[in-house]
Amino acid sequence: MNKHHDLTGSSPDQQITLRGPGELADALPYMMGFHPTDSIVLVALHGSSGRFGGRLRLGIPRSPREWEPVAAQLAECLIRGSGRRGPRPDGIVVFLCQDPVGDETGDRVMERLRPLAQRLRTACGGLDVPVYEALCISDGRFWSYCCPDARCCPPDGTPLALPGTSVMAAAAAYAGVRVRGSLRDMERRFAPRPGPAAEDQVRALDAAGAVLTFRILDAQGRQEVADETVALARLLLERMAAAPRADGDPAADAEDDRLVSDDEAAEVILGLQDRETRDRAAQWMEGQEAAPALRLWRVLSRRCAGPYTEHAAATLTLAGWVSWSVGDEPGARVALGLALRADPEYVFARLLHQACNEGLDPETVRRCLRSQRDVPSQGASPAACPEAHRTLAARRRRGRPARPSAAGPDQAGSHRTHPRSGAAPGRPRHGTAAARARTRAARRSGQRGARSGR
């Protein structure tokens, strides 16, 4: 990297200057809040000092044929999005993060991704914003695609600094900023558990779906199901609150799983597919309710196994909303990105994801939800709340880029390019008939599909 380009990260209390690609590579996890894995990351730079601005992350597309349209989309999304919020970037830093697989080595990963780095540089340059630096991070080392000087950027790469020893690590420790681990680790907390437990949960979902199909055919039955779902979810939330855990501990997640039976999980998961029911549950977003609610939504997301994976869009969105509401933006982007991977057309997740990326204050949505606490039969999502709807929908309409795949880019978050998935290939399609029956019944009753929480 050109040594004259000193990049500055700033906060109201302090300013940190990063010199050279090594310090820049070491700073990436602190800028994102986690170690991005299998990711393209673009960071906007402003001013002559290169002050950090907006960040954008997307999973690296598996097919090189997608690289050119993805590069164009990412460049447009970051540059034009920054322009809508303030000044356009003066420059961009690109990171390509991917670990070797099998016999592959880090330098081979770097060479394989070189065409992607070039497409990103070309796409940004085509919008009159230069790429100051493009780094590949793989297998604990980094390489520069821009610096030809082997003295500072050798062909075999440069080892990353030991954790906690960089300038950015010291500043983050002083500011109380922590890195959660890898993106893969964060996503794993929401992933269904394989094996017999998942099969038992699918059977419970099948049974609950067969019962609910007939109850939601009339308005009274739908309202009764909604009330029962909220009451049971409240009971489970109180159960979580009575057993506090250390957040981030895998063993704690396993203990939380044991607090919810398969039948209880099935009833709440299916009940939350109704939009208004989900919006009532979204009111548990702050104070003493927030932490146990987030744990509950994680548990229920892990129970959406087999053909019910798309049903996790509701619980993942609730998890993302609670995280964003309490100020955990990295966690919010991970959960909302997974929700959009489960269902790319899930409107509530798309609105929250856009609002989080645009830097909107979550208080706008919180006010709407607070106003509905005494009106249990009416939802309060951004689509139902005039104030939030005007703010979020207006932003969403401005310059929405075309998406090259089922998932769009995640600014500073966790949303990968991934096809919309149903049952896994080669696995028994348990529950399909029940799920389809609920879909037909819900459509006849005026809802938007069985997962009407959109």
XYZ file of C-alpha atoms in Angstrom:
454
model
C 0.000 0.000 0.000
C 1.165 3.524 -0.688
C 2.624 4.687 2.629
C 1.189 8.153 2.084
C -2.291 6.742 2.594
C -2.710 6.733 6.355
C -6.147 5.393 7.217
C -7.875 6.758 10.264
C -10.557 5.194 12.413
C -12.162 7.716 14.706
C -14.690 7.891 17.508
C -15.891 10.817 19.621
C -13.210 9.971 22.208
C -10.180 8.894 20.212
C -8.542 8.646 16.812
C -6.389 5.772 15.590
C -4.105 5.994 12.573
C -3.296 2.782 10.704
C -0.188 2.714 8.531
C 0.384 -0.043 6.041
C -1.561 -3.124 5.007
C -0.538 -5.101 8.099
C -2.270 -2.785 10.559
C -5.212 -2.544 8.188
C -5.609 -6.336 8.044
C -5.352 -6.578 11.839
C -8.063 -3.908 12.227
C -10.696 -5.722 10.137
C -12.274 -7.839 12.933
C -12.600 -4.746 15.124
C -14.262 -2.778 12.346
C -16.786 -5.579 11.790
C -17.204 -6.883 15.341
C -16.271 -10.434 14.268
C -13.803 -12.254 12.046
C -15.427 -12.330 8.591
C -15.053 -15.738 6.972
C -15.623 -16.538 3.304
C -16.380 -12.860 2.776
C -15.923 -9.833 0.573
C -15.655 -6.711 2.739
C -15.597 -3.167 1.364
C -14.814 -0.198 3.613
C -15.429 3.384 2.497
C -12.780 6.034 3.196
C -13.411 9.766 3.506
C -11.182 12.787 3.389
C -7.448 13.169 2.840
C -6.694 11.122 5.961
C -8.839 8.168 4.867
C -11.364 8.249 7.714
C -13.361 5.013 7.871
C -16.970 5.230 6.716
C -19.562 2.660 5.701
C -18.783 -1.031 5.541
C -20.330 -3.725 3.416
C -19.974 -7.525 3.543
C -21.084 -10.316 1.232
C -20.225 -13.986 1.054
C -17.815 -14.812 -1.770
C -19.879 -16.318 -4.606
C -18.818 -19.857 -5.383
C -19.036 -19.441 -9.137
C -16.535 -17.041 -10.771
C -19.259 -16.244 -13.293
C -21.029 -14.300 -10.548
C -17.997 -12.221 -9.642
C -18.452 -9.456 -12.194
C -22.143 -8.671 -11.469
C -21.535 -9.023 -7.713
C -18.583 -6.617 -7.889
C -20.702 -4.078 -9.751
C -23.531 -4.428 -7.234
C -21.277 -4.061 -4.198
C -19.524 -1.005 -5.582
C -22.819 0.672 -6.424
C -24.406 -0.248 -3.095
C -21.544 1.137 -0.988
C -20.781 4.235 -3.053
C -24.319 5.306 -3.797
C -25.501 4.313 -0.315
C -22.781 6.440 1.269
C -23.812 9.305 -1.009
C -27.403 9.089 0.226
C -26.264 9.322 3.851
C -23.618 12.008 3.293
C -20.529 12.573 1.152
C -19.437 9.987 -1.380
C -16.336 8.002 -0.424
C -12.965 9.324 -1.573
C -11.580 5.813 -1.653
C -12.283 2.190 -0.762
C -10.397 -0.660 0.888
C -11.245 -4.200 -0.251
C -10.767 -7.351 1.840
C -11.164 -10.897 0.516
C -11.280 -13.368 3.414
C -11.305 -17.094 2.739
C -9.490 -20.011 4.370
C -7.952 -22.852 2.355
C -9.945 -26.032 1.810
C -8.328 -29.454 1.561
C -4.816 -29.316 0.092
C -5.158 -25.678 -0.937
C -2.707 -23.179 0.561
C -3.184 -19.525 1.433
C -1.177 -18.282 -1.536
C -3.315 -20.395 -3.871
C -6.445 -18.881 -2.362
C -4.953 -15.449 -3.008
C -4.219 -16.250 -6.667
C -7.619 -17.857 -7.200
C -9.348 -14.731 -5.886
C -7.145 -12.278 -7.789
C -9.688 -11.899 -10.660
C -12.387 -11.053 -8.099
C -10.138 -8.379 -6.565
C -9.545 -6.920 -10.008
C -13.268 -6.837 -10.798
C -13.939 -5.018 -7.542
C -11.221 -2.462 -8.311
C -12.608 -1.943 -11.806
C -16.196 -1.599 -10.558
C -15.231 1.017 -7.960
C -13.047 2.879 -10.439
C -15.921 2.918 -12.913
C -17.861 4.978 -10.346
C -14.881 7.351 -9.943
C -13.843 6.021 -6.533
C -10.372 4.441 -6.398
C -9.486 1.344 -4.398
C -6.566 2.366 -2.198
C -5.836 -1.154 -1.053
C -7.093 -4.683 -1.746
C -6.039 -7.418 0.674
C -6.508 -11.169 0.725
C -6.587 -12.709 4.216
C -6.192 -16.479 4.350
C -4.674 -19.064 6.687
C -3.408 -16.477 9.170
C -1.583 -14.413 6.530
C -2.360 -11.494 4.256
C -1.394 -10.440 0.738
C -1.770 -7.112 -1.058
C -3.154 -7.018 -4.598
C -2.053 -3.382 -4.957
C 1.466 -3.150 -3.551
C 4.234 -4.408 -5.873
C 7.006 -3.926 -3.263
C 8.150 -7.371 -2.071
C 9.953 -5.743 0.873
C 6.671 -4.936 2.627
C 4.301 -7.310 0.796
C 6.235 -10.524 0.021
C 4.813 -13.073 -2.456
C 4.373 -15.722 0.251
C 2.304 -13.361 2.389
C 2.811 -11.759 5.774
C 1.633 -13.298 9.063
C -1.128 -11.455 10.855
C -0.248 -9.959 14.215
C -0.831 -12.129 17.258
C -4.342 -11.555 18.653
C -4.497 -8.595 20.996
C -1.105 -7.115 20.018
C -2.066 -4.644 17.271
C -2.712 -0.913 17.562
C -6.380 -1.467 16.859
C -6.604 -4.239 19.464
C -5.238 -1.923 22.142
C -7.623 0.861 21.167
C -10.567 -1.570 21.065
C -9.701 -2.925 24.506
C -9.564 0.614 25.870
C -12.933 1.429 24.293
C -14.542 -1.826 25.496
C -15.032 -3.171 21.967
C -14.840 -6.940 21.671
C -14.595 -9.350 18.764
C -17.147 -12.182 18.888
C -15.093 -14.801 17.065
C -15.709 -15.799 13.477
C -18.826 -15.153 11.449
C -19.160 -18.914 11.116
C -19.249 -19.262 14.918
C -21.923 -16.587 15.221
C -24.087 -18.220 12.550
C -23.703 -21.622 14.175
C -25.636 -20.397 17.223
C -28.767 -20.236 15.052
C -28.220 -23.447 13.041
C -30.503 -26.490 13.532
C -28.915 -29.338 15.447
C -28.406 -32.447 13.275
C -29.300 -35.997 14.191
C -32.247 -37.635 15.997
C -33.133 -34.429 17.865
C -33.881 -32.676 14.572
C -36.034 -35.580 13.397
C -38.033 -35.465 16.635
C -38.569 -31.737 16.179
C -39.772 -32.214 12.587
C -42.319 -34.760 13.780
C -43.544 -32.298 16.418
C -43.861 -29.579 13.761
C -45.791 -31.962 11.516
C -48.224 -32.777 14.310
C -48.706 -29.152 15.350
C -49.202 -28.096 11.743
C -51.906 -30.705 11.199
C -53.854 -29.355 14.199
C -53.380 -25.673 13.372
C -54.521 -26.090 9.763
C -58.147 -26.461 10.791
C -58.058 -23.843 13.552
C -56.858 -20.981 11.318
C -59.647 -21.408 8.778
C -61.845 -18.891 10.593
C -61.150 -15.549 12.242
C -61.972 -16.708 15.765
C -59.694 -19.709 15.471
C -56.823 -17.572 14.146
C -57.192 -15.152 17.044
C -57.226 -18.013 19.558
C -54.053 -19.463 18.014
C -52.406 -16.031 18.159
C -53.298 -15.540 21.820
C -52.118 -19.039 22.735
C -48.847 -18.523 20.841
C -48.082 -15.266 22.654
C -49.001 -16.772 26.033
C -46.769 -19.808 25.479
C -43.903 -17.643 24.197
C -44.255 -15.467 27.293
C -44.082 -18.579 29.499
C -40.912 -19.718 27.719
C -39.390 -16.240 28.021
C -40.017 -16.276 31.778
C -38.454 -19.733 31.911
C -35.344 -18.328 30.217
C -35.226 -15.365 32.582
C -35.330 -17.702 35.581
C -32.169 -19.463 34.312
C -29.617 -16.734 33.462
C -26.697 -17.740 31.222
C -23.348 -16.374 30.131
C -23.957 -15.162 26.584
C -21.746 -16.701 23.924
C -21.116 -19.993 25.714
C -22.053 -23.024 23.536
C -22.804 -25.009 26.673
C -25.269 -22.303 27.705
C -27.051 -22.625 24.354
C -27.387 -26.373 24.949
C -28.865 -25.699 28.394
C -31.368 -23.280 26.843
C -32.378 -25.939 24.317
C -33.303 -28.242 27.175
C -35.694 -25.643 28.602
C -38.041 -25.895 25.603
C -39.769 -29.127 24.597
C -40.298 -30.141 20.970
C -44.051 -29.619 21.238
C -43.671 -26.166 22.796
C -41.172 -25.126 20.138
C -43.416 -26.378 17.349
C -46.457 -24.443 18.581
C -44.573 -21.162 18.910
C -42.648 -21.520 15.619
C -45.828 -22.124 13.641
C -47.768 -19.475 15.529
C -45.117 -16.846 14.797
C -45.595 -17.324 11.046
C -48.565 -14.977 11.436
C -47.398 -11.373 11.041
C -49.506 -9.848 13.797
C -48.521 -12.556 16.278
C -44.857 -12.027 15.456
C -45.239 -8.266 15.950
C -46.718 -8.803 19.402
C -43.675 -10.917 20.304
C -41.401 -8.174 18.919
C -42.505 -5.950 21.810
C -40.087 -7.885 24.068
C -37.161 -5.777 22.918
C -35.661 -3.866 25.852
C -35.039 -3.821 29.566
C -35.115 -7.109 31.440
C -37.062 -8.825 28.652
C -34.435 -8.355 25.931
C -31.801 -10.903 26.992
C -34.184 -13.838 27.655
C -36.139 -12.982 24.485
C -32.965 -13.159 22.393
C -32.108 -16.533 23.927
C -35.611 -17.801 23.167
C -35.458 -16.703 19.520
C -32.108 -18.459 19.170
C -33.557 -21.670 20.608
C -36.539 -21.571 18.251
C -34.328 -20.794 15.243
C -32.283 -23.903 16.027
C -35.509 -25.954 16.054
C -36.492 -25.035 12.460
C -35.140 -28.251 10.986
C -35.657 -30.117 7.724
C -38.362 -28.648 5.485
C -39.131 -26.055 8.149
C -35.876 -24.112 7.671
C -37.740 -21.246 5.983
C -39.937 -20.887 9.062
C -36.823 -19.639 10.882
C -37.167 -16.304 9.049
C -39.592 -15.153 11.751
C -37.488 -16.129 14.777
C -34.244 -14.965 13.159
C -35.826 -11.598 12.403
C -36.970 -11.293 16.012
C -33.436 -12.147 17.162
C -32.026 -9.509 14.822
C -34.542 -6.940 16.009
C -33.767 -7.506 19.707
C -30.005 -7.349 19.023
C -30.358 -4.097 17.104
C -32.676 -2.642 19.736
C -30.093 -3.191 22.504
C -27.234 -1.793 20.414
C -25.634 -5.016 19.183
C -25.343 -4.160 15.477
C -22.956 -7.013 14.494
C -25.283 -9.558 16.095
C -28.294 -7.918 14.458
C -26.759 -8.076 10.995
C -25.828 -11.738 11.427
C -29.358 -12.729 12.486
C -31.087 -10.584 9.852
C -28.743 -11.876 7.171
C -29.651 -15.444 8.113
C -33.350 -14.525 8.059
C -32.970 -13.280 4.497
C -31.060 -16.413 3.584
C -33.994 -18.463 4.903
C -36.516 -16.303 3.017
C -35.106 -13.536 0.758
C -38.577 -11.967 0.451
C -39.265 -11.672 4.190
C -40.358 -8.038 4.345
C -39.841 -7.348 8.060
C -36.257 -8.683 7.867
C -35.543 -6.654 4.739
C -36.845 -3.448 6.323
C -34.885 -3.949 9.543
C -31.758 -4.970 7.629
C -31.976 -1.857 5.481
C -32.646 0.368 8.492
C -29.706 -1.095 10.401
C -27.390 -0.603 7.430
C -28.653 2.948 6.848
C -27.852 3.903 10.438
C -31.468 4.546 11.438
C -32.109 4.906 15.159
C -34.037 1.812 16.367
C -36.013 4.082 18.676
C -38.290 4.834 15.699
C -39.444 1.213 15.668
C -39.394 0.870 19.458
C -41.869 3.745 19.810
C -44.264 1.993 17.450
C -44.034 -1.266 19.356
C -44.465 0.421 22.727
C -47.597 2.153 21.462
C -49.124 -1.244 20.641
C -48.593 -2.926 24.025
C -52.170 -2.233 25.025
C -53.579 -3.264 21.617
C -52.695 -6.984 21.474
C -54.696 -7.756 18.340
C -52.855 -5.252 16.152
C -49.332 -5.693 14.804
C -46.693 -3.000 14.957
C -43.991 -3.843 12.437
C -42.586 -1.059 10.270
C -45.170 -1.969 7.656
C -47.946 -1.405 10.212
C -46.525 1.666 11.954
C -46.895 4.874 9.935
C -43.834 6.621 11.353
C -41.449 3.711 10.869
C -43.051 2.788 7.567
C -42.454 6.261 6.141
C -38.828 6.264 7.255
C -37.888 2.707 6.306
C -39.916 2.285 3.151
C -38.743 5.617 1.726
C -35.135 4.578 2.214
C -35.834 1.172 0.747
C -37.371 2.674 -2.399
C -34.385 4.934 -3.092
C -31.980 3.328 -5.495
C -32.578 -0.346 -4.727
C -29.883 -2.223 -6.713
C -30.626 -5.352 -8.722
C -29.610 -8.525 -6.939
C -27.513 -11.079 -8.845
C -28.709 -13.894 -6.624
C -31.364 -14.687 -4.064
C -29.597 -12.635 -1.424
C -28.387 -9.086 -1.573
C -25.334 -7.465 0.067
C -25.110 -7.009 3.795
C -23.564 -3.739 4.848
C -21.162 -4.519 7.685
C -23.071 -7.759 8.269
C -23.514 -11.392 7.444
C -25.672 -12.000 4.445
C -24.215 -14.361 1.864
C -25.072 -15.138 -1.702
C -27.095 -18.280 -1.264
C -29.986 -19.858 -3.130
C -33.315 -20.081 -1.422
C -33.401 -23.487 0.144
C -36.074 -25.973 1.022
C -35.520 -29.536 2.209
C -31.933 -30.686 1.956
C -31.200 -32.946 -1.043
C -31.390 -36.591 -0.253
C -33.221 -36.113 3.033
C -36.749 -37.301 3.750
C -39.241 -34.528 3.082
C -41.051 -34.879 6.390
C -43.663 -32.249 7.029
C -44.095 -31.156 3.428
C -47.760 -32.112 3.242
C -48.550 -30.388 6.518
C -46.663 -27.268 5.534
C -48.434 -27.099 2.163
C -51.786 -27.635 3.793
C -51.143 -24.741 6.132
C -50.099 -22.608 3.176
C -53.346 -23.285 1.304
C -55.432 -22.743 4.414
C -53.711 -19.493 5.285
C -54.120 -18.170 1.755
C -57.820 -18.966 1.798
C -58.101 -17.086 5.070
C -56.509 -13.948 3.646
C -52.928 -14.338 4.909
C -49.808 -14.199 2.730
C -48.851 -17.862 2.873
C -48.238 -20.117 5.838
C -45.262 -17.929 6.754
C -47.520 -14.860 6.747
C -45.103 -12.958 8.954
C -43.645 -11.323 5.916
